[in-house]
JSON list of C-alpha atoms and ligand atoms in Angstrom, two decimals:
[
{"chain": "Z", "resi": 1, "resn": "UNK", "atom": "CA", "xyz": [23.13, -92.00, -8.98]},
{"chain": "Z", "resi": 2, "resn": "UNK", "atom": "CA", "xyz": [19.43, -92.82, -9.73]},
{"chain": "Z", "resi": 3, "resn": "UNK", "atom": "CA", "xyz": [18.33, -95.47, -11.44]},
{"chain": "Z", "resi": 4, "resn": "UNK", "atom": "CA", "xyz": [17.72, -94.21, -15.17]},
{"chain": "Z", "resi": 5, "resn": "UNK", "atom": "CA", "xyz": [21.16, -92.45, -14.58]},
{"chain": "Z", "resi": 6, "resn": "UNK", "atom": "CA", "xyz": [22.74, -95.89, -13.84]},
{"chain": "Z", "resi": 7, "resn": "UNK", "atom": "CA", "xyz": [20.82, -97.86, -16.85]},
{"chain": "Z", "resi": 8, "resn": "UNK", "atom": "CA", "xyz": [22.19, -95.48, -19.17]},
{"chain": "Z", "resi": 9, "resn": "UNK", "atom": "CA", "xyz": [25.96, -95.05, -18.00]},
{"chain": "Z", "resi": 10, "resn": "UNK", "atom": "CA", "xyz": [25.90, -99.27, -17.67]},
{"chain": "Z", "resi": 11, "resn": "UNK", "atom": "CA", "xyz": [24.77, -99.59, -21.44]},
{"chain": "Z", "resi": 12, "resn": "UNK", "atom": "CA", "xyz": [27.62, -97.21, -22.67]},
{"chain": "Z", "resi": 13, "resn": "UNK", "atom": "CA", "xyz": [29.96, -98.70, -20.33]},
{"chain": "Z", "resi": 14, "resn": "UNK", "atom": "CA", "xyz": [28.83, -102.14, -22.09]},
{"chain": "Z", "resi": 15, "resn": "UNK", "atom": "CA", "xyz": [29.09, -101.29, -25.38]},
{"chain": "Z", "resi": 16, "resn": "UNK", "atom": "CA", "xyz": [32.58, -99.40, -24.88]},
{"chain": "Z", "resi": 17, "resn": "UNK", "atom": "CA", "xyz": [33.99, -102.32, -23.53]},
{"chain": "Z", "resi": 18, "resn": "UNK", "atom": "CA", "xyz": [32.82, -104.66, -26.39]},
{"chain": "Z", "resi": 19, "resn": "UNK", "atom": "CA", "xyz": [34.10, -101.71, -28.90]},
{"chain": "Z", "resi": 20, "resn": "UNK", "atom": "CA", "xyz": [30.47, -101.69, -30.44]},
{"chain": "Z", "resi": 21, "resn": "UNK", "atom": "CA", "xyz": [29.07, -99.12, -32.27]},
{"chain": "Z", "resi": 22, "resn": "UNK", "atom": "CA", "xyz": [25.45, -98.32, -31.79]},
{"chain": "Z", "resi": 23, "resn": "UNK", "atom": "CA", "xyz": [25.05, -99.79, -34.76]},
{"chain": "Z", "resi": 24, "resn": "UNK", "atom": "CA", "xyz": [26.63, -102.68, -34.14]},
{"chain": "Z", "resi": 25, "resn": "UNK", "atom": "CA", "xyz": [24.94, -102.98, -30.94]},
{"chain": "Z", "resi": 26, "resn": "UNK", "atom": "CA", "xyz": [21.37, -102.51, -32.64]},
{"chain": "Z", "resi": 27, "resn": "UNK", "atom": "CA", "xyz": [22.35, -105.36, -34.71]},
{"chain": "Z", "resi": 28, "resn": "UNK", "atom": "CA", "xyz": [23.02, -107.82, -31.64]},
{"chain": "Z", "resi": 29, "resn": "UNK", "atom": "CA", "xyz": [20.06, -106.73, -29.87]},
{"chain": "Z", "resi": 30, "resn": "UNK", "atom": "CA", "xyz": [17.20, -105.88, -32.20]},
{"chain": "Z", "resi": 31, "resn": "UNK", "atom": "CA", "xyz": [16.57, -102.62, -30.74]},
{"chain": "Z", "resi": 32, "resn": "UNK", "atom": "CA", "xyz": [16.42, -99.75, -32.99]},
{"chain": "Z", "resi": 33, "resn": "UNK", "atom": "CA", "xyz": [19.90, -97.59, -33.38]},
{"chain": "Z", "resi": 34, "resn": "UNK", "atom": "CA", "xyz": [18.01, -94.16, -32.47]},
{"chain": "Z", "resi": 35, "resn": "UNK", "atom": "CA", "xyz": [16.42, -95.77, -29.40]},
{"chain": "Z", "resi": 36, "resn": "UNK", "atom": "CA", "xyz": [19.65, -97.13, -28.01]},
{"chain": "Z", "resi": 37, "resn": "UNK", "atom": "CA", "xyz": [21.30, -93.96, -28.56]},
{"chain": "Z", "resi": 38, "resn": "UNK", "atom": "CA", "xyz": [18.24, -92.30, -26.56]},
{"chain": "Z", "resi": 39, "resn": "UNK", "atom": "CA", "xyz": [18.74, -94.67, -23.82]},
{"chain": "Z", "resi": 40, "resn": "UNK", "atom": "CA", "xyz": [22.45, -93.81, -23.67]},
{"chain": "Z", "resi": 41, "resn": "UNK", "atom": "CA", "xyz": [21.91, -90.12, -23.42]},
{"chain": "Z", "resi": 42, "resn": "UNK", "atom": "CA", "xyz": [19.27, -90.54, -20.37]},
{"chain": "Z", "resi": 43, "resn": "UNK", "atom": "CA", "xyz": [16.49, -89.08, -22.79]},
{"chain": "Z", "resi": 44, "resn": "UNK", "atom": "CA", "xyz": [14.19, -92.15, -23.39]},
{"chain": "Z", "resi": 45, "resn": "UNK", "atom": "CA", "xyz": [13.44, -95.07, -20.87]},
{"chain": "Z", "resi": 46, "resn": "UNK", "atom": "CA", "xyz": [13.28, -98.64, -21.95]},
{"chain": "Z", "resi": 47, "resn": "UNK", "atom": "CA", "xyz": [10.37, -100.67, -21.42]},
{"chain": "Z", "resi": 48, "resn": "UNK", "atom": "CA", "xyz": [11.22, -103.85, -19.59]},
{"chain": "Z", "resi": 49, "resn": "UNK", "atom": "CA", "xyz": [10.59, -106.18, -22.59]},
{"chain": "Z", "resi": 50, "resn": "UNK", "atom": "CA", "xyz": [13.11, -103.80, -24.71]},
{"chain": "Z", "resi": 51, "resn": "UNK", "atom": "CA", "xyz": [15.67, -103.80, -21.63]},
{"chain": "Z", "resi": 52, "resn": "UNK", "atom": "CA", "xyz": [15.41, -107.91, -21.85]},
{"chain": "Z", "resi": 53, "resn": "UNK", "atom": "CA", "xyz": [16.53, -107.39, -25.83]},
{"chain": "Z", "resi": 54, "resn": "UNK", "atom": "CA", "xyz": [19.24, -105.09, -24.92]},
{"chain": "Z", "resi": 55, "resn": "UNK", "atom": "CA", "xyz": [20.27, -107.60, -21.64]},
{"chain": "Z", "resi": 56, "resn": "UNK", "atom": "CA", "xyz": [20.22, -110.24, -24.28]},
{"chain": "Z", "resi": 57, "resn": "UNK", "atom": "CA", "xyz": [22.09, -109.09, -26.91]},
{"chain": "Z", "resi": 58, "resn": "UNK", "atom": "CA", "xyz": [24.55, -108.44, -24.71]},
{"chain": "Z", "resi": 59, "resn": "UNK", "atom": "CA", "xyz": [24.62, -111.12, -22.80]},
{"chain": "Z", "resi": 60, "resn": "UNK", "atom": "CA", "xyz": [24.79, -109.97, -19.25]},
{"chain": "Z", "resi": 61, "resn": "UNK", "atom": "CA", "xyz": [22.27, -110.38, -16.67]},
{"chain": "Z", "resi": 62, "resn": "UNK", "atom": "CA", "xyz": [18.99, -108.23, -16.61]},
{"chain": "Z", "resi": 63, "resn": "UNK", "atom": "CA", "xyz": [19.90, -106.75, -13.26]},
{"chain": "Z", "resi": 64, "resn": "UNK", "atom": "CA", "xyz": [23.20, -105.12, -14.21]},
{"chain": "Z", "resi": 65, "resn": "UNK", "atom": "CA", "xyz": [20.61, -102.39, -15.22]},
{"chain": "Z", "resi": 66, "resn": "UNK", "atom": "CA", "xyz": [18.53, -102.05, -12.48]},
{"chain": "Z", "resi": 67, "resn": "UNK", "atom": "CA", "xyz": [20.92, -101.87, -9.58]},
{"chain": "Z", "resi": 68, "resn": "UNK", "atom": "CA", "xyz": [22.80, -99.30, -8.75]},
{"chain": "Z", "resi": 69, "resn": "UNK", "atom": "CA", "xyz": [25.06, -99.73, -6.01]},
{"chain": "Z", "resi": 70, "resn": "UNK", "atom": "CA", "xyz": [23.48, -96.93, -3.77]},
{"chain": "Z", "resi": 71, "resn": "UNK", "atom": "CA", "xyz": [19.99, -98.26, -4.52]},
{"chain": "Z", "resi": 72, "resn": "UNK", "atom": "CA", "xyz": [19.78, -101.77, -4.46]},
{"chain": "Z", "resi": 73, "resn": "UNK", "atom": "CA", "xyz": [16.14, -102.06, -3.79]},
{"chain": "Z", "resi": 74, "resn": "UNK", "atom": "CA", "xyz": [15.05, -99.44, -6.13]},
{"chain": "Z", "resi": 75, "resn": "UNK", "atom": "CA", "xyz": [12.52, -100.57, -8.65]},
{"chain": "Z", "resi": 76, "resn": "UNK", "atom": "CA", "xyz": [12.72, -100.20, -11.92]},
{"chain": "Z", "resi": 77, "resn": "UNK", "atom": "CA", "xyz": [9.91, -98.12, -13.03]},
{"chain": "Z", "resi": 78, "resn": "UNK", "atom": "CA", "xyz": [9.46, -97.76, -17.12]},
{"chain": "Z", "resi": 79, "resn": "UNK", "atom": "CA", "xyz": [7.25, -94.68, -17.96]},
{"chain": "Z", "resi": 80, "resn": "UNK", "atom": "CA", "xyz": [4.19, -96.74, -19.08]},
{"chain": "Z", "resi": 81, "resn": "UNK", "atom": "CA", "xyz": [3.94, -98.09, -15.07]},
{"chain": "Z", "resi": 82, "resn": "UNK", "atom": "CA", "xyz": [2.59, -101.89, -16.87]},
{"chain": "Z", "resi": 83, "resn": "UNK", "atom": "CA", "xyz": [5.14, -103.90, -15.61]},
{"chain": "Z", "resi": 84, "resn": "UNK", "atom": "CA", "xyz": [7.51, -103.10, -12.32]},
{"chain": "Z", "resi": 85, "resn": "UNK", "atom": "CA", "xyz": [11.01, -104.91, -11.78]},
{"chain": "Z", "resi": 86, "resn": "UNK", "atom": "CA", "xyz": [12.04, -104.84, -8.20]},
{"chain": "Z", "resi": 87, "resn": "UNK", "atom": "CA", "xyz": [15.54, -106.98, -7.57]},
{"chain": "Z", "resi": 88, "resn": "UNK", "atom": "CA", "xyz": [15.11, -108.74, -4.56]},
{"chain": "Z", "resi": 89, "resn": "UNK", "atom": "CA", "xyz": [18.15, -111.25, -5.41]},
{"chain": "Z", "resi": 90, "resn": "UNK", "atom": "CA", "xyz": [20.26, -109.44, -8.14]},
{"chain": "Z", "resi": 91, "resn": "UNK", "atom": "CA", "xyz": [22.89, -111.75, -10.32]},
{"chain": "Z", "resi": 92, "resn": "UNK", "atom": "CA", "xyz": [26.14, -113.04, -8.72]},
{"chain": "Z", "resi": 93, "resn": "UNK", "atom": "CA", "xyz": [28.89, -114.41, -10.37]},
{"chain": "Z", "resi": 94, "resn": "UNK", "atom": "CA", "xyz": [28.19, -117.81, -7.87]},
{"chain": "Z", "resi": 95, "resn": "UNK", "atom": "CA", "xyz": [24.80, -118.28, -8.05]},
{"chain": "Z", "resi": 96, "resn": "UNK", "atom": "CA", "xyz": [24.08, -117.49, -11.88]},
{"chain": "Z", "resi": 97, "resn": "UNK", "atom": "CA", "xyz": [20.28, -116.28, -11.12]},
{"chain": "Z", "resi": 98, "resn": "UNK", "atom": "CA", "xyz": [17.94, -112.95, -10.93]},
{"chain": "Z", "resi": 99, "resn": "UNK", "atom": "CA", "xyz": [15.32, -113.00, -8.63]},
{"chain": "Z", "resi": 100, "resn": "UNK", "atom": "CA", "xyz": [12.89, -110.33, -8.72]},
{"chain": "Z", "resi": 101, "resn": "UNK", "atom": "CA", "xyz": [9.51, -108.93, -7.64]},
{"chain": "Z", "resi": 102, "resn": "UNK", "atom": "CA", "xyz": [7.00, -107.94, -10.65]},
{"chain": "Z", "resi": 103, "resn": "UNK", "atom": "CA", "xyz": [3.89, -105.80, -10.54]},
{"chain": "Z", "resi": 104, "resn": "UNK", "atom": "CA", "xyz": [1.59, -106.53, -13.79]},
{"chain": "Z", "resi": 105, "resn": "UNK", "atom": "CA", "xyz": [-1.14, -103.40, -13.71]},
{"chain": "Z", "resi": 106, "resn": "UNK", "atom": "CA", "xyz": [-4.82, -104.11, -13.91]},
{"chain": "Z", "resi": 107, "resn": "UNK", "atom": "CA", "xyz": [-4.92, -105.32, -17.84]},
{"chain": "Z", "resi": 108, "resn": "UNK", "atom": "CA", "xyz": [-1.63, -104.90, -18.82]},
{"chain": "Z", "resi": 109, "resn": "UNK", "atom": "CA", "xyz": [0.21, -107.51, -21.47]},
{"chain": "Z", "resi": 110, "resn": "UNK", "atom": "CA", "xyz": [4.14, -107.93, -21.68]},
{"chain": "Z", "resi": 111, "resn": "UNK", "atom": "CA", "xyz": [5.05, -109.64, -24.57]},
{"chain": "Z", "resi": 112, "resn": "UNK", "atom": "CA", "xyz": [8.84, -111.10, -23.76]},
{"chain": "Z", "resi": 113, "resn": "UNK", "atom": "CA", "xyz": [11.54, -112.13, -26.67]},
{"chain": "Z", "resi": 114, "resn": "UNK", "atom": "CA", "xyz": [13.23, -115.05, -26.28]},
{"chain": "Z", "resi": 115, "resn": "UNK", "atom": "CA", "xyz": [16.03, -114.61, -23.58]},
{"chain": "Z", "resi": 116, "resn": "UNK", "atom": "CA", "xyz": [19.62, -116.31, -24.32]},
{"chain": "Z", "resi": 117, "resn": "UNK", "atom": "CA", "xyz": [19.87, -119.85, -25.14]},
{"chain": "Z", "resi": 118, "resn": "UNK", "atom": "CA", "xyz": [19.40, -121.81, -21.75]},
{"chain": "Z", "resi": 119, "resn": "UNK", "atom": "CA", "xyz": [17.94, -119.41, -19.36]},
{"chain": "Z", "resi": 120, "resn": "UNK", "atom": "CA", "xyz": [15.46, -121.28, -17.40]},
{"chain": "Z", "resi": 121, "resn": "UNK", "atom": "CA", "xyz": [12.58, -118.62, -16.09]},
{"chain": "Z", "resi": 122, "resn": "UNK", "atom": "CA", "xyz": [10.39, -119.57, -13.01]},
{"chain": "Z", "resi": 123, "resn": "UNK", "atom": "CA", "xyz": [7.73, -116.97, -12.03]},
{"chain": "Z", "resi": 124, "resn": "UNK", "atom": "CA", "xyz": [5.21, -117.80, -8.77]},
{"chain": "Z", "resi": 125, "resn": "UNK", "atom": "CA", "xyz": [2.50, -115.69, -8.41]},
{"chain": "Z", "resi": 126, "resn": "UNK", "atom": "CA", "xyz": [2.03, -113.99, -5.01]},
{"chain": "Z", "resi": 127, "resn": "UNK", "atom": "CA", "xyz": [-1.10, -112.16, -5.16]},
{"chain": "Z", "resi": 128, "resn": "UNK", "atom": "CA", "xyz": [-3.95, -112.17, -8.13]},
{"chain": "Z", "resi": 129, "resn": "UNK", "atom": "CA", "xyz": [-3.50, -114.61, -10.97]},
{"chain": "Z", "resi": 130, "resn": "UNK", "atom": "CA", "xyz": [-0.99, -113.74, -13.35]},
{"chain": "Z", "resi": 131, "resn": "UNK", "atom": "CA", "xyz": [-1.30, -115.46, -16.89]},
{"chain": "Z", "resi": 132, "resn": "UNK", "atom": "CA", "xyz": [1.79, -116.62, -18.78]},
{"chain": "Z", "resi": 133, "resn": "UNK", "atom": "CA", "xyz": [1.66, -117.46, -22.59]},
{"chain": "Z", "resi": 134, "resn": "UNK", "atom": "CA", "xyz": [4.24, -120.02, -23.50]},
{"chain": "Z", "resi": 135, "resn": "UNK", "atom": "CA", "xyz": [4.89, -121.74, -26.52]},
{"chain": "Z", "resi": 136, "resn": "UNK", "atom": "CA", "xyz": [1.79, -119.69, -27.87]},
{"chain": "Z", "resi": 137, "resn": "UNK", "atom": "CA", "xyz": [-0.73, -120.92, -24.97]},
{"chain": "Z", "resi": 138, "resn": "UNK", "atom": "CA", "xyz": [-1.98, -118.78, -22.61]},
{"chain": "Z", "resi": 139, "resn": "UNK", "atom": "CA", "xyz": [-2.51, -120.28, -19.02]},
{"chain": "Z", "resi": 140, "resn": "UNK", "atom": "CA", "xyz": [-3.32, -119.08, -15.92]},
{"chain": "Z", "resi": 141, "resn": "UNK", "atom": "CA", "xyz": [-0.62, -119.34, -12.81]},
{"chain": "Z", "resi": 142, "resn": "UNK", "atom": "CA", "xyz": [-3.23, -119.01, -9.66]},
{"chain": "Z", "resi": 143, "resn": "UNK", "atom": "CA", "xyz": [-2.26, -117.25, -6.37]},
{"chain": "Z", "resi": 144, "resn": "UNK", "atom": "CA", "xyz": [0.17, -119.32, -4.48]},
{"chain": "Z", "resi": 145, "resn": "UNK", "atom": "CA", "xyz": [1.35, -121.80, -8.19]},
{"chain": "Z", "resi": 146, "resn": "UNK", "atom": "CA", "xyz": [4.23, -121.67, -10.10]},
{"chain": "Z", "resi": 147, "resn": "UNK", "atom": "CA", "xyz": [5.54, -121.76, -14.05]},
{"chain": "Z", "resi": 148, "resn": "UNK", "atom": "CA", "xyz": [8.31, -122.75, -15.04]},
{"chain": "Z", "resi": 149, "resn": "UNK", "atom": "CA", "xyz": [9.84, -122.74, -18.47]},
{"chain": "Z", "resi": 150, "resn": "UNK", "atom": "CA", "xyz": [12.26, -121.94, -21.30]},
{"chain": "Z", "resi": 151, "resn": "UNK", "atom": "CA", "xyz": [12.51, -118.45, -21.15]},
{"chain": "Z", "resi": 152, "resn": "UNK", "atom": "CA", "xyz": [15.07, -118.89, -24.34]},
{"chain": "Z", "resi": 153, "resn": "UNK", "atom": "CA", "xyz": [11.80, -118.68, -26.26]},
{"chain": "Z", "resi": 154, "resn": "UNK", "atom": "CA", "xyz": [9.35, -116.14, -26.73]},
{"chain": "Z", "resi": 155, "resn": "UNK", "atom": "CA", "xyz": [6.35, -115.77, -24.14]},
{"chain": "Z", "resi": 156, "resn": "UNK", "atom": "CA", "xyz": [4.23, -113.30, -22.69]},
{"chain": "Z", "resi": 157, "resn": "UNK", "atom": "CA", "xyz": [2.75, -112.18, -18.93]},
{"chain": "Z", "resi": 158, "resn": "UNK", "atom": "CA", "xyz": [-0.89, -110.45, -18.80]},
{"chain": "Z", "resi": 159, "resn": "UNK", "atom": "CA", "xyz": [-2.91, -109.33, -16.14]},
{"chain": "Z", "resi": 160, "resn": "UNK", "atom": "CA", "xyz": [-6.40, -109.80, -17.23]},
{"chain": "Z", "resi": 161, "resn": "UNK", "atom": "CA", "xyz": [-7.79, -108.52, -13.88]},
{"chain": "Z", "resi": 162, "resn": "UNK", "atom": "CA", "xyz": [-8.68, -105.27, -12.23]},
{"chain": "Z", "resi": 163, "resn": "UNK", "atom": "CA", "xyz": [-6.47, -105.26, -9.43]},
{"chain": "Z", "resi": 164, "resn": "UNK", "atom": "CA", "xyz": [-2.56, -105.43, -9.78]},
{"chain": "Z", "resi": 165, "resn": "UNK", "atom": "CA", "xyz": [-0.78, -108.62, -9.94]},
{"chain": "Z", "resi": 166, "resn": "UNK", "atom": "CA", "xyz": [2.58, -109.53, -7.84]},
{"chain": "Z", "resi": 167, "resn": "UNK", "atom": "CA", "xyz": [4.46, -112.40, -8.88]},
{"chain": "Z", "resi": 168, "resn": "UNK", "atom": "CA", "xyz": [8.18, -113.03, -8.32]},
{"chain": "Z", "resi": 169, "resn": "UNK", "atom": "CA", "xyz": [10.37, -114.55, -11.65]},
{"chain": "Z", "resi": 170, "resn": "UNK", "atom": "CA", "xyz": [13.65, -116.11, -10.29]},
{"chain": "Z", "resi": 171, "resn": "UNK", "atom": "CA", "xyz": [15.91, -116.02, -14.12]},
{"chain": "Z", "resi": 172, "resn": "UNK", "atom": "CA", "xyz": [18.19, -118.71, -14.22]},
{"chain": "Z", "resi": 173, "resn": "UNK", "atom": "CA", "xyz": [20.82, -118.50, -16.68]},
{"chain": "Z", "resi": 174, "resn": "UNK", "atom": "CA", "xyz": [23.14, -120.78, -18.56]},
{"chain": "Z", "resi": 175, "resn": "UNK", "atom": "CA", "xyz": [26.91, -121.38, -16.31]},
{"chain": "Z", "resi": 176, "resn": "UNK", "atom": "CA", "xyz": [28.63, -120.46, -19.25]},
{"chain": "Z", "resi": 177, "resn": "UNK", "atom": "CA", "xyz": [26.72, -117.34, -21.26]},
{"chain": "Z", "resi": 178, "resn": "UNK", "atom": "CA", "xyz": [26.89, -115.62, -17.24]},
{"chain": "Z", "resi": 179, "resn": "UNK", "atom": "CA", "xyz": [28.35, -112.45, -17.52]},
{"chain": "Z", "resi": 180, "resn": "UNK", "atom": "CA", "xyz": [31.64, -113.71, -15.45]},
{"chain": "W", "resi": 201, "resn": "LIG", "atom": "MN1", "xyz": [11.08, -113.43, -19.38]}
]
């Protein structure tokens, strides 16, 4: 199963199991009805800031998407190419954290909505300088530095550079909202 195949089959599995209709589930997530329904079918890839609304609303962990058990190093790859999401420490029900490697492209922005209530988000830049907007500020995180911060609020990565940017976000959510 590749990875697109998996993100799909997960998100209907999802919202069977919480009886949702698509409706409902645009409601909880604030993605549009048509797009979900896209997703679902395998005709329309999310980006990675409309997977995080979709991982939100239904409050399971981003990498429930992105791994499939035969590919658990596969990145996740969104047709734009801004922003990659490689799992290098996917969810467990012990540990209650994603950790995963990001490539920001020369000059792309990634505006984030507010992840559920209590998920702490650390990112440390590995190569370039990444630059995180929080709370409305932008600020640089140099090679080497880390951010951390409430990622139950809006905020926003950029890569104002020409070369790519690698950072790694470790996603540390609330005991209780984990999807266990
Ligand atoms: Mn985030």
């Amino acid at each position: 199963m590749n990875i697109a195949h998996h993100l799909a089959s997960t998100l209907k599995t999802l919202r069977q199991e919480r009886e949702w209709s698509l409706s409902k589930l645009a409601e909880e997530t604030g993605v549009s009805k048509a797009m979900l329904g896209q997703i679902e079918r395998n005709e329309s890839s999310p980006t990675v800031a409309t997977l995080w609304k979709i991982a939100t609303g239904l409050n399971v962990p981003f990498s429930v998407f992105i791994i499939a058990p035969e590919s658990e190093r596969e990145a996740f790859d969104p047709q734009q190419q801004a922003m990659v999401v490689t799992p290098i420490f996917p969810w467990d029900p012990v540990l209650h954290f994603d950790h995963f490697a990001i490539t920001l492209a020369p000059g792309a922005l990634s505006e984030s909505s507010a992840h559920e209530a209590g998920v702490i988000e650390h990112v440390v830049t590995i190569t370039g300088t990444l630059e995180m907007c929080i709370d409305g500020r932008w600020q640089p995180v140099p090679e080497g530095e880390g951010l951390r911060f409430a990622g139950d609020r809006p905020h926003a990565y950029r890569n104002s550079t020409d070369s790519s940017v690698l950072f790694h976000s470790l996603i540390h959510y609330p005991k209780e909202k984990a999807a266990d």
